[in-house]
Short mmCIF file of C-alpha atoms in Angstrom, two decimals:
data_model
loop_
_atom_site.label_atom_id
_atom_site.label_comp_id
_atom_site.label_asym_id
_atom_site.label_seq_id
_atom_site.Cartn_x
_atom_site.Cartn_y
_atom_site.Cartn_z
CA MET A 1 5.90 61.84 57.48
CA ILE A 2 7.23 59.16 55.14
CA LYS A 3 5.79 55.75 55.79
CA LYS A 4 8.02 52.77 54.96
CA ARG A 5 6.56 49.95 52.93
CA SER A 6 6.52 46.40 54.19
CA SER A 7 7.62 44.64 51.02
CA SER A 8 9.55 46.23 48.20
CA ASN A 9 11.39 43.38 46.56
CA VAL A 10 8.90 42.64 43.78
CA LEU A 11 10.23 42.92 40.24
CA PRO A 12 8.54 45.69 38.30
CA ASN A 13 8.40 43.60 35.12
CA THR A 14 4.83 42.55 35.81
CA LEU A 15 3.20 45.95 35.53
CA GLY A 16 -0.33 45.87 34.25
CA GLU A 17 -1.92 48.39 31.93
CA LEU A 18 -3.48 50.41 34.73
CA GLU A 19 -0.28 50.40 36.77
CA LEU A 20 1.56 51.84 33.78
CA LEU A 21 -1.10 54.54 33.37
CA VAL A 22 -0.80 55.50 37.04
CA MET A 23 3.02 55.57 36.82
CA GLU A 24 2.73 57.74 33.71
CA ALA A 25 0.49 60.19 35.59
CA LEU A 26 3.00 60.36 38.47
CA TRP A 27 5.98 60.82 36.13
CA GLN A 28 4.15 63.71 34.46
CA GLN A 29 3.24 65.32 37.76
CA PRO A 30 4.66 64.05 41.06
CA HIS A 31 3.08 64.47 44.51
CA GLN A 32 -0.54 63.87 43.70
CA ASP A 33 -3.28 62.30 45.75
CA ALA A 34 -5.34 59.41 44.38
CA LYS A 35 -8.10 61.72 43.21
CA ASN A 36 -5.69 63.82 41.14
CA VAL A 37 -3.99 60.76 39.72
CA CYS A 38 -7.40 59.47 38.67
CA SER A 39 -8.30 62.72 36.92
CA ASN A 40 -4.91 62.80 35.14
CA ILE A 41 -5.49 59.43 33.49
CA PRO A 42 -6.82 59.80 29.92
CA ARG A 43 -10.62 60.00 30.01
CA ASN A 44 -11.19 57.04 27.66
CA ARG A 45 -9.23 54.74 30.01
CA GLN A 46 -10.19 56.33 33.31
CA PRO A 47 -10.92 53.82 36.11
CA THR A 48 -12.84 54.48 39.32
CA LEU A 49 -11.19 56.22 42.28
CA ASN A 50 -11.24 52.97 44.27
CA THR A 51 -9.37 51.15 41.52
CA VAL A 52 -6.75 53.91 41.36
CA GLN A 53 -6.35 53.78 45.14
CA SER A 54 -5.76 50.03 45.13
CA THR A 55 -3.38 50.37 42.15
CA LEU A 56 -1.37 53.01 44.04
CA GLU A 57 -1.25 50.71 47.06
CA ARG A 58 0.03 47.88 44.85
CA LEU A 59 2.68 50.12 43.28
CA TYR A 60 3.71 51.29 46.74
CA LYS A 61 4.18 47.67 47.83
CA LYS A 62 6.20 46.98 44.68
CA GLY A 63 8.47 49.88 45.61
CA LEU A 64 7.69 51.87 42.49
CA VAL A 65 5.94 54.77 44.26
CA ASP A 66 6.41 56.42 47.62
CA ARG A 67 3.91 58.44 49.64
CA ILE A 68 3.67 61.17 52.24
CA LYS A 69 0.76 61.54 54.59
CA THR A 70 -0.72 65.02 54.42
CA GLY A 71 -3.71 65.38 56.72
CA HIS A 72 -5.98 62.37 56.23
CA ALA A 73 -4.79 61.50 52.74
CA TYR A 74 -1.58 60.36 51.10
CA THR A 75 0.17 62.11 48.26
CA TYR A 76 2.15 59.85 45.98
CA TYR A 77 5.25 60.28 43.84
CA ALA A 78 7.18 57.88 41.60
CA SER A 79 10.25 56.53 43.38
CA PHE A 80 11.36 54.71 40.24
CA SER A 81 12.08 56.83 37.17
CA ARG A 82 10.90 55.88 33.71
CA SER A 83 14.49 55.26 32.56
CA ASN A 84 15.22 53.11 35.62
CA LEU A 85 12.16 51.04 34.94
CA LEU A 86 13.16 50.64 31.29
CA ALA A 87 16.72 49.69 32.26
CA ARG A 88 15.34 47.08 34.66
CA LEU A 89 13.01 45.78 31.97
CA MET A 90 15.87 45.56 29.47
CA GLY A 91 17.91 43.67 32.04
CA ASP A 92 15.05 41.22 32.45
CA VAL A 93 14.81 40.84 28.68
CA ILE A 94 18.53 40.08 28.43
CA HIS A 95 18.35 37.46 31.17
CA LEU A 96 15.21 35.88 29.72
CA LEU A 97 16.87 35.79 26.29
CA HIS A 98 19.80 33.97 27.82
CA ASP A 99 17.86 31.15 29.38
CA GLY A 100 15.64 30.77 26.32
CA ARG A 101 12.38 31.79 28.02
CA LEU A 102 11.77 34.55 25.46
CA GLU A 103 12.79 32.54 22.43
CA THR A 104 9.27 32.42 21.02
CA ILE A 105 8.37 36.00 21.95
CA LEU A 106 11.14 38.16 20.59
CA SER A 107 14.00 38.04 18.11
CA SER A 108 17.09 40.15 18.74
CA PHE A 109 19.53 41.27 16.03
CA VAL A 110 22.49 39.57 17.71
CA ASN A 111 22.48 37.26 20.69
CA VAL A 112 23.41 38.88 23.95
CA ALA A 113 25.86 36.23 25.15
CA ALA A 114 29.51 37.12 25.42
CA ASP A 115 30.27 34.08 23.29
CA LEU A 116 33.01 35.66 21.15
CA ASP A 117 36.21 37.24 22.37
CA ASP A 118 38.08 40.14 20.75
CA LYS A 119 40.43 37.80 18.90
CA SER A 120 37.50 35.94 17.29
CA LEU A 121 35.91 39.22 16.25
CA ASN A 122 39.25 40.42 14.80
CA ASP A 123 39.58 37.15 12.86
CA LEU A 124 36.07 37.58 11.48
CA GLU A 125 36.84 41.16 10.47
CA ALA A 126 39.96 39.96 8.68
CA LEU A 127 37.87 37.38 6.82
CA ILE A 128 35.38 40.07 5.79
CA ALA A 129 38.21 42.35 4.61
CA LYS A 130 39.70 39.48 2.56
CA LYS A 131 36.31 38.74 0.98
CA LYS A 132 35.91 42.42 0.20
CA GLN A 133 39.32 42.45 -1.46
CA ASP A 134 38.51 39.31 -3.47
CA LEU A 135 35.34 40.95 -4.71
CA GLY A 136 37.21 44.03 -5.78
CA GLY A 137 37.13 46.77 -3.18
CA GLY A 138 33.78 46.18 -1.56
CA ALA A 139 31.42 45.85 -4.52
CA GLU A 140 29.45 42.61 -4.46
CA MET B 1 -18.36 9.62 22.07
CA ILE B 2 -15.77 8.84 24.78
CA ASN B 3 -14.71 5.77 22.81
CA VAL B 4 -14.13 7.73 19.62
CA LEU B 5 -12.43 10.64 21.41
CA GLY B 6 -10.28 8.40 23.57
CA THR B 7 -9.24 6.09 20.73
CA PHE B 8 -8.49 9.14 18.57
CA SER B 9 -6.31 10.66 21.32
CA ALA B 10 -4.47 7.42 22.01
CA ILE B 11 -3.68 6.77 18.34
CA TRP B 12 -2.72 10.40 17.71
CA LEU B 13 -0.40 10.55 20.71
CA VAL B 14 1.30 7.23 19.96
CA LEU B 15 1.79 8.30 16.36
CA TRP B 16 3.07 11.74 17.41
CA VAL B 17 5.66 10.13 19.69
CA LEU B 18 6.74 7.57 17.07
CA LEU B 19 7.03 10.16 14.29
CA SER B 20 8.93 12.54 16.60
CA VAL B 21 11.42 9.79 17.46
CA LEU B 22 11.80 8.97 13.76
CA PHE B 23 12.37 12.65 12.87
CA VAL B 24 14.90 13.06 15.67
CA VAL B 25 16.80 9.98 14.46
CA ILE B 26 16.98 11.15 10.83
CA TYR B 27 17.64 14.82 11.69
CA PRO B 28 21.46 14.52 11.57
CA VAL B 29 21.08 13.42 7.92
CA VAL B 30 18.54 16.12 7.00
CA ARG B 31 20.21 19.03 8.87
CA PRO B 32 23.23 19.53 6.56
CA LEU B 33 20.91 19.40 3.52
CA LEU B 34 18.68 22.13 4.99
CA PHE B 35 21.65 24.31 5.88
CA ARG B 36 22.85 24.06 2.28
CA LEU B 37 19.64 25.79 1.09
CA HIS B 38 19.06 29.53 0.90
CA PRO B 39 17.93 30.39 4.47
CA ARG B 40 14.55 31.65 3.17
CA TYR B 41 13.73 28.10 2.06
CA GLY B 42 15.87 26.40 4.69
CA SER B 43 14.04 28.10 7.57
CA ALA B 44 10.62 27.31 6.05
CA LEU B 45 11.53 23.66 5.49
CA LEU B 46 13.11 23.37 8.94
CA LEU B 47 9.93 24.74 10.52
CA PHE B 48 7.93 22.30 8.40
CA TYR B 49 10.24 19.43 9.38
CA TRP B 50 9.63 19.95 13.11
CA THR B 51 5.89 20.43 12.73
CA VAL B 52 5.44 17.35 10.51
CA PRO B 53 5.24 14.81 13.39
CA PHE B 54 2.41 16.82 14.97
CA LEU B 55 0.59 17.69 11.74
CA ALA B 56 1.01 14.26 10.12
CA SER B 57 -0.12 12.42 13.25
CA ILE B 58 -3.22 14.56 13.70
CA SER B 59 -4.19 14.55 10.01
CA SER B 60 -3.64 10.82 9.44
CA THR B 61 -5.55 10.01 12.63
CA SER B 62 -8.37 12.28 11.43
CA ILE B 63 -8.47 10.48 8.08
CA LEU B 64 -8.64 7.22 9.99
CA PHE B 65 -11.83 8.43 11.65
CA MET B 66 -13.51 9.54 8.40
CA PRO B 67 -15.29 6.40 7.15
CA THR B 68 -15.73 7.68 3.57
CA VAL B 69 -12.06 8.60 3.08
CA GLU B 70 -10.79 5.67 5.08
CA SER B 71 -12.77 3.12 3.05
CA ILE B 72 -10.89 4.24 -0.09
CA LEU B 73 -7.47 3.97 1.52
CA VAL B 74 -7.89 0.85 3.66
CA ASP B 75 -8.53 -2.52 2.01
CA ALA B 76 -11.64 -4.46 3.08
CA HIS B 77 -11.07 -6.78 6.01
CA CYS B 78 -12.91 -8.16 8.99
CA HIS B 79 -12.36 -9.25 12.58
CA ALA B 80 -13.74 -12.14 14.67
CA GLU B 81 -17.42 -12.38 13.57
CA CYS B 82 -16.44 -10.46 10.45
CA LEU B 83 -18.68 -7.53 11.17
CA GLU B 84 -18.25 -4.30 9.32
CA HIS B 85 -16.59 -1.69 11.50
CA ALA B 86 -15.91 1.99 11.27
CA PRO B 87 -13.72 3.68 11.95
CA LEU B 88 -11.93 1.20 14.22
CA ILE B 89 -12.59 -1.54 16.67
CA TYR B 90 -12.28 -0.10 20.13
CA SER B 91 -11.50 -0.99 23.71
CA ASN B 92 -12.98 0.79 26.72
CA GLY B 93 -9.70 0.72 28.63
CA LEU B 94 -7.73 2.19 25.75
CA ALA B 95 -10.40 4.84 25.16
CA TRP B 96 -10.23 6.07 28.76
CA PHE B 97 -6.44 5.94 28.69
CA GLY B 98 -6.55 8.09 25.53
CA VAL B 99 -8.99 10.57 27.06
CA VAL B 100 -6.86 11.01 30.19
CA ILE B 101 -3.50 11.30 28.41
CA GLY B 102 -5.00 13.45 25.61
CA SER B 103 -6.51 15.81 28.19
CA ILE B 104 -3.21 16.11 30.06
CA VAL B 105 -1.34 16.92 26.83
CA PHE B 106 -4.03 19.42 25.81
CA VAL B 107 -3.94 21.16 29.19
CA LEU B 108 -0.12 21.30 29.25
CA LEU B 109 0.05 22.73 25.73
CA SER B 110 -2.68 25.27 26.52
CA VAL B 111 -0.96 26.36 29.74
CA GLN B 112 2.38 26.72 27.93
CA PHE B 113 0.69 28.77 25.19
CA LEU B 114 -1.24 30.99 27.62
CA LEU B 115 1.81 31.67 29.81
CA THR B 116 3.91 32.62 26.79
CA MET B 117 1.09 34.76 25.42
CA THR B 118 0.63 36.57 28.74
CA ARG B 119 4.37 37.28 28.96
CA SER B 120 4.39 38.53 25.38
CA VAL B 121 1.40 40.83 25.90
CA GLN B 122 2.88 42.22 29.14
CA LEU B 123 6.24 42.99 27.55
CA HIS B 124 4.62 44.46 24.45
CA ARG B 125 2.41 46.76 26.55
CA GLN B 126 5.23 47.88 28.80
CA PHE B 127 7.71 48.61 26.02
CA ASN B 128 5.03 50.40 23.97
CA SER B 129 4.11 52.50 26.97
CA LEU B 130 7.68 53.30 28.02
CA GLY B 131 9.21 53.66 24.55
CA ARG B 132 8.99 56.63 22.14
CA PRO B 133 7.36 55.81 18.80
CA LEU B 134 9.72 56.94 16.01
CA GLY B 135 8.02 55.91 12.77
CA GLU B 136 8.88 52.30 12.08
CA TYR B 137 10.25 51.53 15.55
CA TYR B 138 10.05 52.44 19.23
CA ALA B 139 13.09 54.10 20.79
CA ILE B 140 13.95 52.72 24.21
CA LYS B 141 15.80 54.94 26.65
CA SER B 142 18.52 52.51 27.67
CA GLN B 143 22.27 52.46 27.16
CA CYS B 144 22.26 48.69 26.61
CA PRO B 145 22.80 48.34 22.82
CA LEU B 146 19.86 46.12 22.02
CA VAL B 147 17.43 45.86 19.14
CA PHE B 148 14.62 43.34 18.99
CA THR B 149 11.27 42.52 17.47
CA LEU B 150 8.54 41.64 19.93
CA GLY B 151 5.10 40.14 19.36
CA TRP B 152 3.37 37.52 17.23
CA TRP B 153 0.60 38.90 14.99
CA HIS B 154 1.65 42.54 14.91
CA PRO B 155 5.27 42.55 16.03
CA SER B 156 6.95 45.86 16.87
CA ILE B 157 10.60 46.82 16.61
CA TYR B 158 12.43 48.32 19.61
CA VAL B 159 15.79 50.07 19.34
CA SER B 160 17.67 51.20 22.44
CA ASP B 161 19.35 54.61 22.54
CA GLY B 162 22.64 52.81 23.27
CA LEU B 163 22.41 51.01 19.94
CA ALA B 164 21.21 54.04 17.96
CA GLN B 165 24.09 56.14 19.32
CA GLY B 166 26.69 53.44 18.67
CA CYS B 167 25.71 52.92 15.03
CA ASP B 168 25.71 55.23 12.04
CA GLU B 169 22.69 55.73 9.80
CA TRP B 170 23.86 53.06 7.33
CA ASP B 171 24.17 50.40 10.06
CA LEU B 172 20.82 51.38 11.54
CA SER B 173 19.15 50.99 8.12
CA ILE B 174 20.61 47.48 7.81
CA ILE B 175 19.47 46.56 11.32
CA LEU B 176 15.97 47.92 10.71
CA LEU B 177 15.66 46.04 7.42
CA HIS B 178 16.68 42.86 9.22
CA GLU B 179 14.09 43.46 11.92
CA GLN B 180 11.42 44.37 9.35
CA ALA B 181 12.06 40.98 7.76
CA HIS B 182 11.26 39.40 11.16
CA GLN B 183 8.07 41.48 11.25
CA GLU B 184 6.96 40.49 7.75
CA ARG B 185 7.82 36.82 8.20
CA ARG B 186 6.19 36.76 11.67
CA ASP B 187 9.20 34.83 12.90
CA ASN B 188 8.20 34.86 16.56
CA LEU B 189 4.93 33.16 15.62
CA ARG B 190 6.84 30.57 13.58
CA LEU B 191 9.09 29.85 16.55
CA LEU B 192 6.08 29.53 18.83
CA LEU B 193 4.44 27.10 16.39
CA ALA B 194 7.62 25.01 16.24
CA ARG B 195 7.90 25.01 20.03
CA LEU B 196 4.31 23.85 20.53
CA CYS B 197 4.46 21.22 17.79
CA SER B 198 7.65 19.78 19.26
CA ALA B 199 6.45 19.92 22.87
CA ILE B 200 6.79 16.16 23.05
CA LEU B 201 10.58 16.32 22.53
CA SER B 202 12.90 16.29 25.52
CA GLN B 203 14.12 19.69 26.76
CA ASN B 204 17.59 19.07 25.36
CA LEU B 205 16.43 18.06 21.88
CA ALA B 206 13.88 20.89 21.79
CA ARG B 207 16.61 23.44 22.63
CA GLN B 208 18.84 22.14 19.86
CA MET B 209 15.96 22.22 17.40
CA MET B 210 14.97 25.76 18.45
CA ALA B 211 18.59 26.94 18.24
CA ASP B 212 18.83 25.66 14.64
CA LEU B 213 15.51 27.23 13.73
CA GLN B 214 16.49 30.56 15.31
CA LEU B 215 19.82 30.51 13.52
CA MET B 216 18.20 29.79 10.16
CA THR B 217 15.57 32.47 10.83
CA GLU B 218 18.26 35.05 11.62
CA GLU B 219 20.14 34.04 8.47
CA ALA B 220 16.95 34.47 6.42
CA CYS B 221 16.60 38.04 7.72
CA ASP B 222 20.34 38.73 7.18
CA PHE B 223 19.97 37.61 3.57
CA ARG B 224 16.88 39.81 3.17
CA ALA B 225 18.86 42.85 4.36
CA ALA B 226 21.76 41.77 2.12
CA GLU B 227 19.49 41.96 -0.95
CA LYS B 228 19.53 45.74 -0.53
CA PHE B 229 22.81 46.46 1.24
CA GLY B 230 25.06 43.57 0.20
CA HIS B 231 26.25 40.55 2.19
CA ILE B 232 29.49 42.18 3.29
CA ALA B 233 27.78 45.28 4.66
CA VAL B 234 25.42 43.11 6.74
CA ALA B 235 28.37 41.06 8.03
CA GLU B 236 30.20 44.26 9.02
CA THR B 237 27.13 45.55 10.86
CA LEU B 238 26.83 42.26 12.74
CA ILE B 239 30.42 42.63 13.94
CA LYS B 240 29.86 46.26 14.91
CA VAL B 241 26.72 45.48 16.96
CA LYS B 242 28.40 42.49 18.58
CA ARG B 243 31.35 44.70 19.58
CA LEU B 244 28.93 47.29 21.01
CA LEU B 245 27.19 44.60 23.02
CA MET B 246 30.48 43.11 24.24
CA ALA B 247 31.63 46.53 25.39
CA HIS B 248 28.50 46.92 27.48
CA PRO B 249 28.61 45.32 30.92
CA ALA B 250 25.27 43.56 30.36
CA PRO B 251 26.35 40.39 28.48
CA LEU B 252 26.47 37.25 30.54
CA PRO B 253 29.50 34.95 30.67
CA MET B 254 30.41 32.65 27.84
CA GLY B 255 28.69 29.30 27.79
CA VAL B 256 25.32 30.36 29.14
CA LEU B 257 23.48 29.88 25.87
CA GLY B 258 24.72 26.37 25.08
CA PHE B 259 23.56 25.51 21.57
CA ALA B 260 23.29 29.08 20.27
CA GLU B 261 26.91 29.90 21.02
CA ARG B 262 28.94 31.62 18.32
CA GLU B 263 25.72 32.37 16.43
CA VAL B 264 27.16 35.61 15.02
CA GLU B 265 30.20 33.79 13.68
CA THR B 266 28.01 31.23 11.90
CA ARG B 267 25.83 33.99 10.43
CA ILE B 268 28.86 35.92 9.17
CA MET B 269 30.29 32.80 7.56
CA ALA B 270 26.88 32.18 5.93
CA LEU B 271 26.89 35.74 4.55
CA LEU B 272 30.45 35.44 3.23
CA ASN B 273 29.63 32.12 1.56
CA ALA B 274 26.16 33.13 0.37
CA ALA B 275 26.96 31.97 -3.18
CA ASN B 276 27.10 28.37 -1.95
CA ARG B 277 23.49 28.36 -0.73
CA VAL B 278 21.03 26.77 -3.13
CA SER B 279 17.51 28.02 -3.91
CA PRO B 280 15.24 25.11 -4.78
CA LYS B 281 13.25 25.42 -8.00
CA PRO B 282 9.44 25.64 -7.78
CA TRP B 283 8.98 22.20 -9.35
CA GLN B 284 11.23 20.71 -6.68
CA LEU B 285 9.07 22.20 -3.93
CA VAL B 286 5.89 20.95 -5.67
CA PHE B 287 7.50 17.50 -5.96
CA LEU B 288 8.38 17.54 -2.26
CA GLY B 289 4.84 18.59 -1.29
CA ALA B 290 3.30 15.87 -3.48
CA GLY B 291 5.65 13.28 -1.98
CA ILE B 292 4.67 14.25 1.56
CA LEU B 293 0.96 14.12 0.70
CA LEU B 294 1.39 10.70 -0.88
CA ALA B 295 3.32 9.42 2.14
CA LEU B 296 0.54 10.70 4.39
CA LEU B 297 -2.14 8.87 2.39
CA LEU B 298 -0.08 5.68 2.23
CA LEU B 299 0.32 5.86 6.00
CA VAL B 300 -3.43 5.44 6.60
CA SER B 301 -3.74 1.72 5.76
CA PRO B 302 -0.78 0.49 7.86
CA LEU B 303 -1.93 2.86 10.60
CA HIS B 304 -5.42 1.34 10.57
CA HIS B 305 -4.11 -2.24 10.78
CA GLY B 306 -1.37 -1.31 13.24
CA SER B 307 -3.85 0.45 15.53
CA GLU B 308 -6.24 -2.50 15.45
CA TRP B 309 -3.40 -4.89 16.19
CA VAL B 310 -2.39 -2.81 19.22
CA ILE B 311 -6.00 -2.52 20.41
CA THR B 312 -6.53 -6.29 20.05
CA PHE B 313 -3.25 -6.94 21.81
CA LEU B 314 -4.11 -4.65 24.72
CA ALA B 315 -7.72 -5.77 25.18
CA ALA B 316 -8.81 -9.37 24.84
CA ASP B 317 -12.56 -8.57 24.79
CA VAL B 318 -12.77 -6.11 21.97
CA PRO B 319 -16.30 -5.10 20.99
CA HIS B 320 -17.07 -3.62 17.58
CA LEU B 321 -18.66 -0.30 16.75
CA HIS B 322 -21.16 -2.00 14.48
#
């Protein structure tokens, strides 16, 4: 029986270290109970079973994992793939870059705004070609 | 203790505001001069320019509260009963005002710093965990053609699969060299420093200042990559990446960024006209540094008298420290 979560509209861009470790364990091997998830987390960063259980509950509420009740326990699986999570994170980065909230955290090679049209880019390319010609076939 | 702390805060804050206003007013004159320099120097001087109001106000106020240094820089004078005083005459009201306002500024700056740091650490951890380490960068499984450097002390470079697939090896080498320049220069930390030191500026002015600093920083990294690959090759790569990004549905509509619009165009023009950018000679930089130090020292005496005039004006019953 699949139990529906009550709230699933929380952005996954606030995943903590432990949440990422739990997601990693579920991506590696889906349909695990909390005990298995706990044992699949690297030993040097292994939390207690209770902590893993509450982390799974949090991830379930965030809509990143789903669960099936088997007997008295739940088995969990990732409902959000690694690439989906990354794509969502990249989307957040792009939006945060736009409104300047990431300006002191990251530098991107070119800005992500569609601030130049094709004609402007063509004009710039023509300028570069002319400069190249002036310099003698590309050598600077 | 409260008197010293409060008076210090009040003088520092008033001076910070006044210097910031002065630097905003003269910026239109200084800006074209800075943009005529090689971006390596231009970006450093621009960062310095926007941190001067904060640094100068805090250092000159500190000097004002060091009796030994202050006695050399401020001529002997006396007030009312002509008692010796150090560092300043004070007023209880002003001291408490300084403590309250100083605490508010300190808390706001700390909160801004901590929030930014938390966001940075979260993003760093998530991208490191979800990305694949490939030597000097992390590969990100995303079709959005994006490359960026994230972090302050130990920044990492992230390259999306969309970008790696859309570029050839030559372009990727240029992009990586540009991003490595960000890493070595710790540009994100510089931008953070500028943002905190100019926290007193209005949102609009701060955005314009940050946009200029970001532009100059990007130009500095473009020029670093151009040292190895040539200015034209870097300009061509910029166009190629911009086209890749424009072809992807992710970019937001024109006009969202405001001041940073047409950044790529400005950078390409800077690369094509690189020969016009001037590199200052070492003696010129030494001369500039000495001039600033001298100005700072000369500021102490008028600051002392000005502060005492304000304190006397604000409080009729001014007691002395001695």
